Amino acid sequence: MTGTRAIAELAEHIGAPVRVAGWVTHVRSSGKVRFCALRDGSGELQVVARAQEAPDALLAQMAVLTQETAVVVAGLVRADPRAPGGVELAATELTVVGPSEGYPIAPKEHGVEFLMDHRHLWVRSSRQTAALRLRARIAHALRAFLDDRGFVLTDPPILTPSAAEGTSTLFEVDYFGEPAFLSQSGQLYLEATAMALGRVYSFGPTFRAEKSKTRRHLTEFWMLEPEMAFCDFEENLEWQERLVAYVVADVLTHRRAELAVLGRDTTVLERVEPPFPRISYDEAIERLAAAGFPVAWGDDFGSPEETALAGMFDRPVFVHRFPTRQKAFYMQPDPLRPEVVLAADLLAPEGYGEIVGGSQRIHDEALLAARLAEQGLDPAQYSWYRDLRRYGSVPHSGFGLGLERLVAWIGGLEHVRETIPFPRTLNRVWP
Ligand code: 4AD
Ligand code: MG
C-alpha cells in the first residue's frame, strides 16, 4: 500500500515513523503493555502499545484483535535486539483493513488432512511461508545458473500426443475427440530445441498418474530439464553437480532465516561441493547385498535401497549405468556394455531419494527404432522425434531435476506436499 514499509526493511528506519500493513498472528498483554505480532510476507514484527504512551483508543483496539485480522499500523521503529528482525514498532495508530473471526487454524496441533483441506489458509503459517520462500529462491537459483551459462529457455507443450516416460503414468485428456496426454517430461521436445540452440532448458509443471502414495511423489510436479547438444554422459554429470552445488550455496547465502524456521541442520548442506561420488549400478548392488538387502542384478531400487545407498556418502551420489531393460527407450546403451545404459540418478542424502535423473540420448536412428520396438512403442507416434536422428544427429545429453524433491531435501522437509503451494497427490485435487 502506498506509504507503507515492508517489515524486512524496518531495520533501516530505526527512530523513524512508519506505516506497516500485514496480518495479526498473535496477540498478548503483559501488565499495561499490549503486544501483537504482525506478518506481511517479508518478515515478522512485534508491535507494542504501552499504557503510558499510546492513546486509549489504540490500547482498546489492540485488546480485541484476532488472529489473521488485516491491519495497517503506524508507529515508531525502535531497536530491540530480542525482537524478530531486531526492531519493534511502538504503535500510535491502527486501522483494521479486513476483520477475521474464528480463523480455523489455531496455534495448536492439527492433523495433516485438516491442514491439507485448509491449504489455502495453511500457507500463511510461518513454516509454510518459509518453505514457499525457499522454493521461490531455489527456482530463481536454478534459472540463474542456466541463464548465466548460455542455456536458452524453451518451453515444451503440456498437451502431448505420446509418452515420454512410459505409458503407465499418463493422464489422458480428450483433445477434440482425439486422445492427448498431459506431459510427463518435456525432454523429447527439448532434444529438438537443443538441435536448434545448442543448450536449452525448460522449467514447468509435469504430470504423472503415479499410484505411489509416498512422501516423494506428487501427480503434478515441477521439473527443470536442461538438454545439451554435443554433450556426452560424463559432461552431463558435471553440469548436474555444478548446478546442485550452486543452488545449495545460493540458499545458504540467501535463505538462512527460512532454513532456521524449518529447523534445518545446515552442516549437511555445507558439504555439498563437487565432485559428487559416482558409483555404478553394479557396485550399488554389491554394496546393498553387503548391507543385507535381498537384491539381485536387474532389480529396481525402491526408497529403502536409495536411502541406504545415499547414507554411505556424505554428499549427493550418482548411481550410473542401470540395466537397459529397466530404463526408458531413448537412453544410450553403453557401447562397451549394451546391457547397461549411460544414465545416472542423483540420490540426495538423508533419505530424500532421487532428485535428478539424466542420460545420454540415443543419436543413432536405427538403434532408436530398435529400442522403440523392444519397448512395444509405436514408431509412428515418434516420427518427428526420429527425424532428429536423420538431419545432423549428434551425441546429446540432458537431465530432469524434480523441484519439490530438491526443496524438500534442502529444507529438510518431511514430505514434498509442503514444498508446493497446492500439492496434487493420489488422493487429493482440492483445494
Ligand atoms: O527420472 P525422471 O522420470 O526423468 C525424466 O522424466 C527425464 N525425461 C528427464 C530428462 O532427462 N529430461 O524424472 C526426473 C526427476 C526425478 O529425478 C525426480 O526428482 C522428479 O523428476 N520426479 C518426481 N517428483 C515428484 N513426484 C513425482 N511423481 C516425480 N517423478 C519424478
Ligand atoms: Mg528417474
Coordinates of C-alpha atoms and ligand atoms in Angstrom, one line a residue:
M1 CA 0.0 0.0 0.0
T2 CA 1.3 3.5 -0.8
G3 CA 3.3 4.9 2.1
T4 CA 3.8 1.6 3.9
R5 CA 7.1 -0.2 4.5
A6 CA 7.9 -3.9 4.3
I7 CA 8.8 -5.4 7.7
A8 CA 12.0 -6.8 6.3
E9 CA 13.3 -3.2 5.7
L10 CA 12.4 -1.7 9.0
A11 CA 15.9 -2.2 10.5
E12 CA 16.9 0.6 8.1
H13 CA 14.4 3.0 9.6
I14 CA 15.2 2.9 13.4
G15 CA 13.9 6.1 15.0
A16 CA 11.6 6.9 12.1
P17 CA 7.8 7.0 12.0
V18 CA 6.5 4.3 9.5
R19 CA 3.3 2.6 8.4
V20 CA 3.2 -1.2 8.1
A21 CA 0.5 -3.4 6.5
G22 CA 0.0 -7.0 7.5
W23 CA -1.9 -9.7 9.3
V24 CA -2.1 -10.4 13.0
T25 CA -0.6 -13.7 14.0
H26 CA -0.6 -13.5 17.9
V27 CA -1.8 -11.0 20.5
R28 CA -0.9 -10.9 24.1
S29 CA -0.9 -8.5 27.1
S30 CA 1.5 -8.1 29.9
G31 CA 0.6 -5.7 32.6
K32 CA 0.0 -2.3 30.9
V33 CA 1.6 -3.3 27.6
R34 CA -0.2 -4.8 24.7
F35 CA 1.7 -6.8 22.1
C36 CA 0.7 -8.0 18.7
A37 CA 2.8 -10.0 16.2
L38 CA 2.4 -9.0 12.5
R39 CA 3.3 -10.8 9.4
D40 CA 3.5 -9.2 5.9
G41 CA 5.3 -11.9 3.9
S42 CA 8.6 -10.2 4.1
G43 CA 9.1 -10.8 7.8
E44 CA 7.5 -10.8 11.3
L45 CA 7.2 -7.7 13.5
Q46 CA 6.4 -7.2 17.1
V47 CA 4.0 -4.2 17.6
V48 CA 3.8 -2.7 21.1
A49 CA 1.5 -0.3 22.8
R50 CA 2.3 0.9 26.3
A51 CA -0.4 2.4 28.5
Q52 CA 1.8 5.5 29.4
E53 CA 2.5 6.5 25.8
A54 CA -0.3 5.1 23.5
P55 CA -3.7 6.6 23.1
D56 CA -6.5 4.7 25.0
A57 CA -8.4 4.0 21.8
L58 CA -5.4 2.2 20.4
L59 CA -5.0 0.1 23.5
A60 CA -8.7 -0.8 23.3
Q61 CA -8.3 -1.8 19.6
M62 CA -5.2 -3.9 20.4
A63 CA -7.0 -5.8 23.2
V64 CA -9.6 -7.2 20.8
L65 CA -7.5 -8.0 17.8
T66 CA -8.0 -11.6 16.5
Q67 CA -5.7 -13.9 14.5
E68 CA -5.4 -13.0 10.8
T69 CA -7.1 -9.6 11.1
A70 CA -5.5 -7.5 8.3
V71 CA -4.3 -4.1 9.7
V72 CA -2.3 -1.0 8.9
V73 CA -0.3 0.2 11.9
A74 CA 1.5 3.5 12.2
G75 CA 4.3 3.9 14.7
L76 CA 7.9 4.5 15.6
V77 CA 10.6 1.9 14.8
R78 CA 12.7 1.1 17.8
A79 CA 15.8 -1.2 18.0
D80 CA 15.1 -4.3 20.1
P81 CA 17.7 -7.0 19.9
R82 CA 15.3 -9.6 21.4
A83 CA 12.6 -9.0 18.8
P84 CA 12.4 -10.8 15.4
G85 CA 14.3 -8.7 12.9
G86 CA 16.0 -6.7 15.7
V87 CA 13.3 -4.0 15.8
E88 CA 9.8 -3.4 17.3
L89 CA 7.1 -0.9 16.3
A90 CA 5.8 1.4 19.0
A91 CA 2.3 1.8 17.7
T92 CA 0.5 5.2 17.5
E93 CA -2.5 4.3 15.3
L94 CA -4.1 1.1 14.0
T95 CA -6.6 0.6 11.2
V96 CA -8.4 -2.7 10.6
V97 CA -8.5 -3.4 6.8
G98 CA -10.1 -6.8 6.9
P99 CA -11.5 -8.4 10.1
S100 CA -11.1 -12.1 10.8
E101 CA -13.4 -14.1 13.1
G102 CA -13.0 -17.8 14.1
Y103 CA -9.9 -18.5 12.0
P104 CA -9.9 -22.3 11.7
I105 CA -6.1 -22.8 12.1
A106 CA -5.5 -22.0 15.7
P107 CA -1.9 -22.1 17.0
K108 CA -2.2 -25.7 18.1
E109 CA -1.6 -29.1 16.6
H110 CA -3.9 -30.1 13.7
G111 CA -3.9 -33.3 11.7
V112 CA -2.4 -33.4 8.2
E113 CA -5.7 -34.0 6.5
F114 CA -7.3 -31.0 8.2
L115 CA -4.3 -28.8 7.3
M116 CA -4.4 -30.0 3.7
D117 CA -8.2 -29.3 3.5
H118 CA -7.3 -25.8 4.6
R119 CA -4.2 -25.5 2.5
H120 CA -5.4 -22.1 1.2
L121 CA -5.1 -20.8 4.8
W122 CA -2.3 -23.1 6.0
V123 CA 0.1 -21.4 3.5
R124 CA 0.0 -18.4 5.9
S125 CA 1.8 -20.2 8.7
S126 CA 5.4 -19.3 9.4
R127 CA 6.7 -22.8 8.5
Q128 CA 4.8 -22.8 5.2
T129 CA 5.8 -19.3 4.2
A130 CA 9.4 -20.3 4.9
A131 CA 9.1 -23.3 2.7
L132 CA 7.5 -21.3 -0.1
R133 CA 10.1 -18.6 0.1
L134 CA 12.7 -21.4 0.0
R135 CA 11.1 -22.9 -3.1
A136 CA 11.0 -19.5 -4.9
R137 CA 14.7 -18.8 -4.2
I138 CA 15.7 -22.3 -5.4
A139 CA 13.7 -21.8 -8.6
H140 CA 15.4 -18.5 -9.1
A141 CA 18.9 -20.0 -8.5
L142 CA 18.2 -22.9 -10.9
R143 CA 17.3 -20.5 -13.6
A144 CA 20.1 -18.0 -12.9
F145 CA 22.7 -20.8 -13.1
L146 CA 21.5 -21.8 -16.6
D147 CA 20.7 -18.4 -17.9
D148 CA 24.2 -17.2 -17.0
R149 CA 25.8 -20.1 -18.8
G150 CA 24.2 -19.6 -22.2
F151 CA 21.2 -22.0 -21.8
V152 CA 18.1 -20.8 -23.6
L153 CA 14.7 -21.3 -22.0
T154 CA 12.5 -23.2 -24.5
D155 CA 9.0 -24.2 -23.2
P156 CA 7.7 -27.5 -24.3
P157 CA 4.0 -28.2 -24.7
I158 CA 1.9 -29.7 -21.9
L159 CA -0.6 -31.3 -24.1
T160 CA 1.3 -34.1 -25.9
P161 CA 0.4 -36.9 -28.4
S162 CA 2.7 -39.6 -26.9
A163 CA 4.5 -40.8 -23.8
A164 CA 8.0 -39.6 -22.9
E165 CA 8.5 -41.7 -19.7
G166 CA 6.5 -44.8 -20.3
T167 CA 2.8 -45.3 -20.8
S168 CA 1.8 -46.4 -17.2
T169 CA 1.6 -43.0 -15.7
L170 CA -0.1 -40.9 -18.4
F171 CA -3.0 -38.6 -17.7
E172 CA -5.3 -38.7 -20.7
V173 CA -7.4 -35.8 -21.9
D174 CA -9.9 -35.5 -24.6
Y175 CA -8.4 -33.3 -27.3
F176 CA -11.4 -32.6 -29.6
G177 CA -12.2 -36.3 -29.9
E178 CA -8.6 -37.4 -30.1
P179 CA -6.6 -38.7 -27.1
A180 CA -3.9 -36.5 -25.8
F181 CA -1.8 -36.6 -22.7
L182 CA -0.5 -34.3 -20.0
S183 CA 3.3 -34.1 -20.4
Q184 CA 5.4 -36.4 -18.2
S185 CA 8.5 -34.6 -19.3
G186 CA 9.4 -32.0 -21.9
Q187 CA 12.6 -33.9 -22.8
L188 CA 11.7 -35.1 -26.3
Y189 CA 10.9 -31.5 -27.3
L190 CA 14.0 -30.2 -25.7
E191 CA 16.0 -32.6 -27.8
A192 CA 14.5 -30.8 -30.8
T193 CA 15.2 -27.3 -29.5
A194 CA 18.8 -28.3 -28.4
M195 CA 19.5 -29.1 -32.1
A196 CA 18.4 -25.5 -32.8
L197 CA 20.0 -23.6 -29.9
G198 CA 22.7 -25.9 -28.5
R199 CA 22.0 -25.7 -24.8
V200 CA 18.4 -25.3 -23.7
Y201 CA 16.2 -25.9 -20.8
S202 CA 12.6 -25.9 -19.6
F203 CA 11.1 -25.4 -16.2
G204 CA 7.5 -26.1 -15.6
P205 CA 4.8 -28.5 -14.4
T206 CA 4.8 -32.1 -15.4
F207 CA 2.2 -34.8 -14.7
R208 CA 2.4 -38.4 -13.7
A209 CA -0.6 -40.6 -12.8
E210 CA 1.6 -42.2 -10.1
K211 CA -0.2 -44.7 -7.9
S212 CA 2.5 -44.1 -5.3
K213 CA 1.5 -42.7 -2.0
T214 CA 4.9 -41.8 -0.6
R215 CA 6.4 -38.6 0.8
R216 CA 8.3 -38.1 -2.5
H217 CA 5.5 -38.4 -5.1
L218 CA 3.2 -35.8 -6.5
T219 CA 1.0 -36.3 -9.5
E220 CA 1.8 -32.7 -10.7
F221 CA 5.3 -31.6 -10.0
W222 CA 7.8 -29.1 -11.4
M223 CA 10.8 -30.3 -13.4
L224 CA 13.8 -28.4 -14.6
E225 CA 15.1 -30.0 -17.8
P226 CA 18.4 -29.0 -19.4
E227 CA 19.4 -30.5 -22.7
M228 CA 22.7 -30.1 -24.3
A229 CA 23.8 -30.9 -27.9
F230 CA 27.4 -32.3 -28.3
C231 CA 27.4 -33.3 -24.7
D232 CA 28.4 -36.8 -23.5
F233 CA 27.5 -38.7 -20.4
E234 CA 30.3 -37.5 -18.2
E235 CA 29.9 -33.8 -19.1
N236 CA 26.2 -34.3 -18.3
L237 CA 27.1 -35.4 -14.7
E238 CA 29.4 -32.4 -14.3
W239 CA 26.6 -30.0 -15.2
Q240 CA 24.3 -31.7 -12.6
E241 CA 26.8 -31.5 -9.8
R242 CA 27.7 -27.9 -10.5
L243 CA 24.1 -26.9 -10.7
V244 CA 23.1 -28.6 -7.4
A245 CA 26.1 -27.2 -5.6
Y246 CA 25.4 -23.7 -6.9
V247 CA 21.8 -23.8 -5.7
V248 CA 22.8 -25.1 -2.2
A249 CA 25.4 -22.4 -1.9
D250 CA 22.9 -19.7 -3.0
V251 CA 20.3 -20.9 -0.5
L252 CA 22.9 -20.9 2.3
T253 CA 23.6 -17.3 1.4
H254 CA 20.1 -16.0 0.8
R255 CA 17.7 -18.2 2.8
R256 CA 19.4 -18.8 6.2
A257 CA 16.5 -17.4 8.1
E258 CA 14.0 -19.7 6.4
L259 CA 16.2 -22.7 6.9
A260 CA 16.3 -21.8 10.6
V261 CA 12.5 -21.6 10.8
L262 CA 12.3 -25.0 9.2
G263 CA 14.8 -26.3 11.8
R264 CA 17.3 -27.4 9.1
D265 CA 20.7 -28.7 10.2
T266 CA 22.8 -26.9 7.6
T267 CA 26.1 -28.9 8.2
V268 CA 25.0 -31.4 5.6
L269 CA 24.4 -28.6 3.1
E270 CA 27.8 -27.0 3.8
R271 CA 29.5 -30.2 2.5
V272 CA 27.7 -30.2 -0.9
E273 CA 30.6 -29.4 -3.2
P274 CA 31.6 -31.1 -6.5
P275 CA 32.7 -33.6 -7.4
F276 CA 30.0 -35.9 -6.2
P277 CA 30.8 -39.5 -5.8
R278 CA 29.9 -41.8 -8.7
I279 CA 29.1 -45.5 -8.3
S280 CA 27.9 -47.9 -10.9
Y281 CA 24.7 -49.8 -10.6
D282 CA 26.8 -53.0 -10.3
E283 CA 28.6 -51.5 -7.4
A284 CA 25.4 -50.3 -5.9
I285 CA 24.0 -53.9 -6.0
E286 CA 27.2 -55.2 -4.3
R287 CA 27.0 -52.5 -1.6
L288 CA 23.3 -53.2 -1.0
A289 CA 23.9 -57.0 -0.8
A290 CA 26.8 -56.5 1.6
A291 CA 24.4 -54.3 3.7
G292 CA 21.9 -57.2 3.9
F293 CA 19.4 -56.2 1.2
P294 CA 18.0 -59.1 -0.8
V295 CA 18.8 -57.6 -4.2
A296 CA 19.8 -59.1 -7.5
W297 CA 21.3 -57.6 -10.7
G298 CA 18.3 -56.2 -12.7
D299 CA 16.3 -55.1 -9.7
D300 CA 14.9 -51.6 -9.5
F301 CA 15.8 -49.7 -6.3
G302 CA 13.0 -48.7 -4.0
S303 CA 13.2 -46.0 -1.4
P304 CA 14.8 -48.1 1.3
E305 CA 17.6 -49.1 -1.1
E306 CA 18.1 -45.5 -2.2
T307 CA 18.2 -44.3 1.4
A308 CA 20.8 -47.0 2.3
L309 CA 23.0 -46.1 -0.7
A310 CA 22.8 -42.4 -0.1
G311 CA 23.6 -43.0 3.6
M312 CA 27.0 -44.4 2.5
F313 CA 28.2 -41.0 1.4
D314 CA 28.4 -37.5 2.9
R315 CA 27.1 -35.7 -0.2
P316 CA 24.8 -36.5 -3.1
V317 CA 25.8 -39.6 -5.0
F318 CA 25.4 -40.6 -8.7
V319 CA 24.4 -44.1 -9.4
H320 CA 25.1 -44.8 -13.1
R321 CA 24.8 -47.4 -15.8
F322 CA 21.4 -49.0 -15.0
P323 CA 20.2 -52.2 -16.7
T324 CA 19.0 -51.2 -20.2
R325 CA 15.8 -53.2 -19.9
Q326 CA 14.7 -51.2 -16.8
K327 CA 15.1 -47.8 -18.5
A328 CA 13.4 -45.5 -21.0
F329 CA 13.7 -46.2 -24.7
Y330 CA 15.7 -43.0 -25.5
M331 CA 18.7 -43.8 -23.3
Q332 CA 22.0 -44.5 -25.0
P333 CA 23.3 -48.1 -24.2
D334 CA 26.9 -48.1 -23.1
P335 CA 28.8 -49.0 -26.4
L336 CA 31.2 -51.2 -24.3
R337 CA 28.3 -53.0 -22.5
P338 CA 24.9 -52.6 -24.2
E339 CA 23.1 -54.3 -21.3
V340 CA 23.5 -51.0 -19.3
V341 CA 22.6 -47.5 -20.3
L342 CA 24.5 -44.2 -20.0
A343 CA 22.1 -43.0 -17.4
A344 CA 22.5 -41.8 -13.9
D345 CA 20.3 -40.9 -10.9
L346 CA 21.5 -38.4 -8.4
L347 CA 20.5 -39.5 -4.9
A348 CA 20.2 -36.9 -2.2
P349 CA 21.5 -37.6 1.3
E350 CA 19.2 -38.2 4.3
G351 CA 16.6 -40.4 2.6
Y352 CA 15.3 -37.9 0.1
G353 CA 16.0 -40.3 -2.8
E354 CA 16.4 -39.5 -6.4
I355 CA 16.4 -35.7 -7.1
V356 CA 17.8 -35.9 -10.7
G357 CA 17.5 -38.4 -13.5
G358 CA 19.6 -38.0 -16.6
S359 CA 21.2 -39.7 -19.5
Q360 CA 22.9 -39.5 -22.8
R361 CA 20.3 -39.9 -25.5
I362 CA 20.4 -42.3 -28.5
H363 CA 21.5 -40.4 -31.5
D364 CA 21.6 -43.3 -34.0
E365 CA 18.4 -43.7 -36.0
A366 CA 18.5 -47.5 -36.3
L367 CA 19.3 -48.0 -32.7
L368 CA 16.4 -45.8 -31.6
A369 CA 14.0 -47.6 -33.9
A370 CA 15.1 -50.9 -32.3
R371 CA 14.7 -49.6 -28.8
L372 CA 11.2 -48.3 -29.6
A373 CA 10.2 -51.7 -30.9
E374 CA 11.7 -53.5 -27.9
Q375 CA 9.5 -51.4 -25.6
G376 CA 6.4 -52.0 -27.7
L377 CA 6.1 -48.3 -28.6
D378 CA 4.5 -47.3 -31.9
P379 CA 7.3 -45.8 -34.1
A380 CA 4.7 -43.7 -36.0
Q381 CA 3.9 -41.9 -32.7
Y382 CA 7.6 -40.8 -32.6
S383 CA 8.2 -40.0 -36.3
W384 CA 9.0 -36.4 -35.6
Y385 CA 11.4 -37.4 -32.9
R386 CA 13.1 -39.9 -35.2
D387 CA 13.6 -37.1 -37.7
L388 CA 16.0 -35.5 -35.2
R389 CA 18.3 -38.5 -35.9
R390 CA 18.1 -38.0 -39.7
Y391 CA 19.3 -34.5 -40.0
G392 CA 22.6 -33.7 -38.4
S393 CA 22.2 -36.0 -35.4
V394 CA 24.8 -35.5 -32.7
P395 CA 25.6 -37.0 -29.3
H396 CA 23.5 -35.2 -26.7
S397 CA 22.5 -35.5 -23.1
G398 CA 20.3 -33.9 -20.5
F399 CA 18.6 -34.4 -17.2
G400 CA 15.4 -33.7 -15.2
L401 CA 15.6 -32.3 -11.7
G402 CA 12.5 -32.5 -9.6
L403 CA 12.0 -29.2 -7.9
E404 CA 9.8 -30.4 -5.0
R405 CA 12.3 -33.1 -4.1
L406 CA 15.2 -30.7 -4.2
V407 CA 13.3 -28.2 -2.0
A408 CA 12.3 -31.0 0.4
W409 CA 15.9 -32.1 0.8
I410 CA 17.5 -28.6 1.1
G411 CA 14.8 -27.5 3.5
G412 CA 14.9 -30.8 5.5
L413 CA 11.1 -31.2 4.9
E414 CA 9.4 -34.4 5.8
H415 CA 7.1 -34.5 2.8
V416 CA 7.0 -33.0 -0.7
R417 CA 3.5 -31.7 -0.1
E418 CA 5.0 -28.8 1.9
T419 CA 7.2 -27.7 -0.9
I420 CA 4.5 -26.6 -3.4
P421 CA 1.6 -24.2 -2.7
F422 CA -1.2 -26.6 -3.7
P423 CA 0.0 -30.2 -3.9
R424 CA -1.7 -32.7 -6.1
T425 CA -1.4 -36.3 -4.9
L426 CA -3.0 -39.7 -5.5
N427 CA -6.0 -38.8 -3.3
R428 CA -6.2 -35.0 -3.4
V429 CA -7.0 -32.4 -6.1
W430 CA -8.6 -30.0 -3.6
P431 CA -8.4 -27.1 -2.7
Ligands
4AD1 O1 13.8 -39.6 -13.6 P1 12.6 -38.9 -14.4 O2 11.4 -39.7 -14.6 O3 13.3 -38.4 -15.7 C1 12.6 -37.8 -16.8 O4 11.4 -37.6 -16.8 C2 13.6 -37.4 -17.9 N1 12.8 -37.4 -19.1 C3 14.1 -36.1 -17.5 C4 15.1 -35.6 -18.5 O5 16.2 -36.3 -18.7 N2 14.9 -34.5 -19.2 O6 12.2 -37.6 -13.5 C5 13.2 -36.6 -13.2 C6 13.0 -36.2 -11.8 C7 13.2 -37.2 -10.8 O7 14.6 -37.4 -10.5 C8 12.5 -36.7 -9.6 O8 13.3 -35.7 -8.9 C9 11.4 -36.0 -10.2 O9 11.7 -35.7 -11.6 N3 10.1 -36.8 -10.2 C10 9.1 -36.5 -9.3 N4 9.0 -35.6 -8.3 C11 7.8 -35.6 -7.6 N5 6.8 -36.5 -7.8 C12 6.9 -37.4 -8.8 N6 5.9 -38.3 -9.0 C13 8.1 -37.5 -9.6 N7 8.6 -38.3 -10.6 C14 9.8 -37.8 -10.9
MG2 MG 14.2 -41.4 -12.7

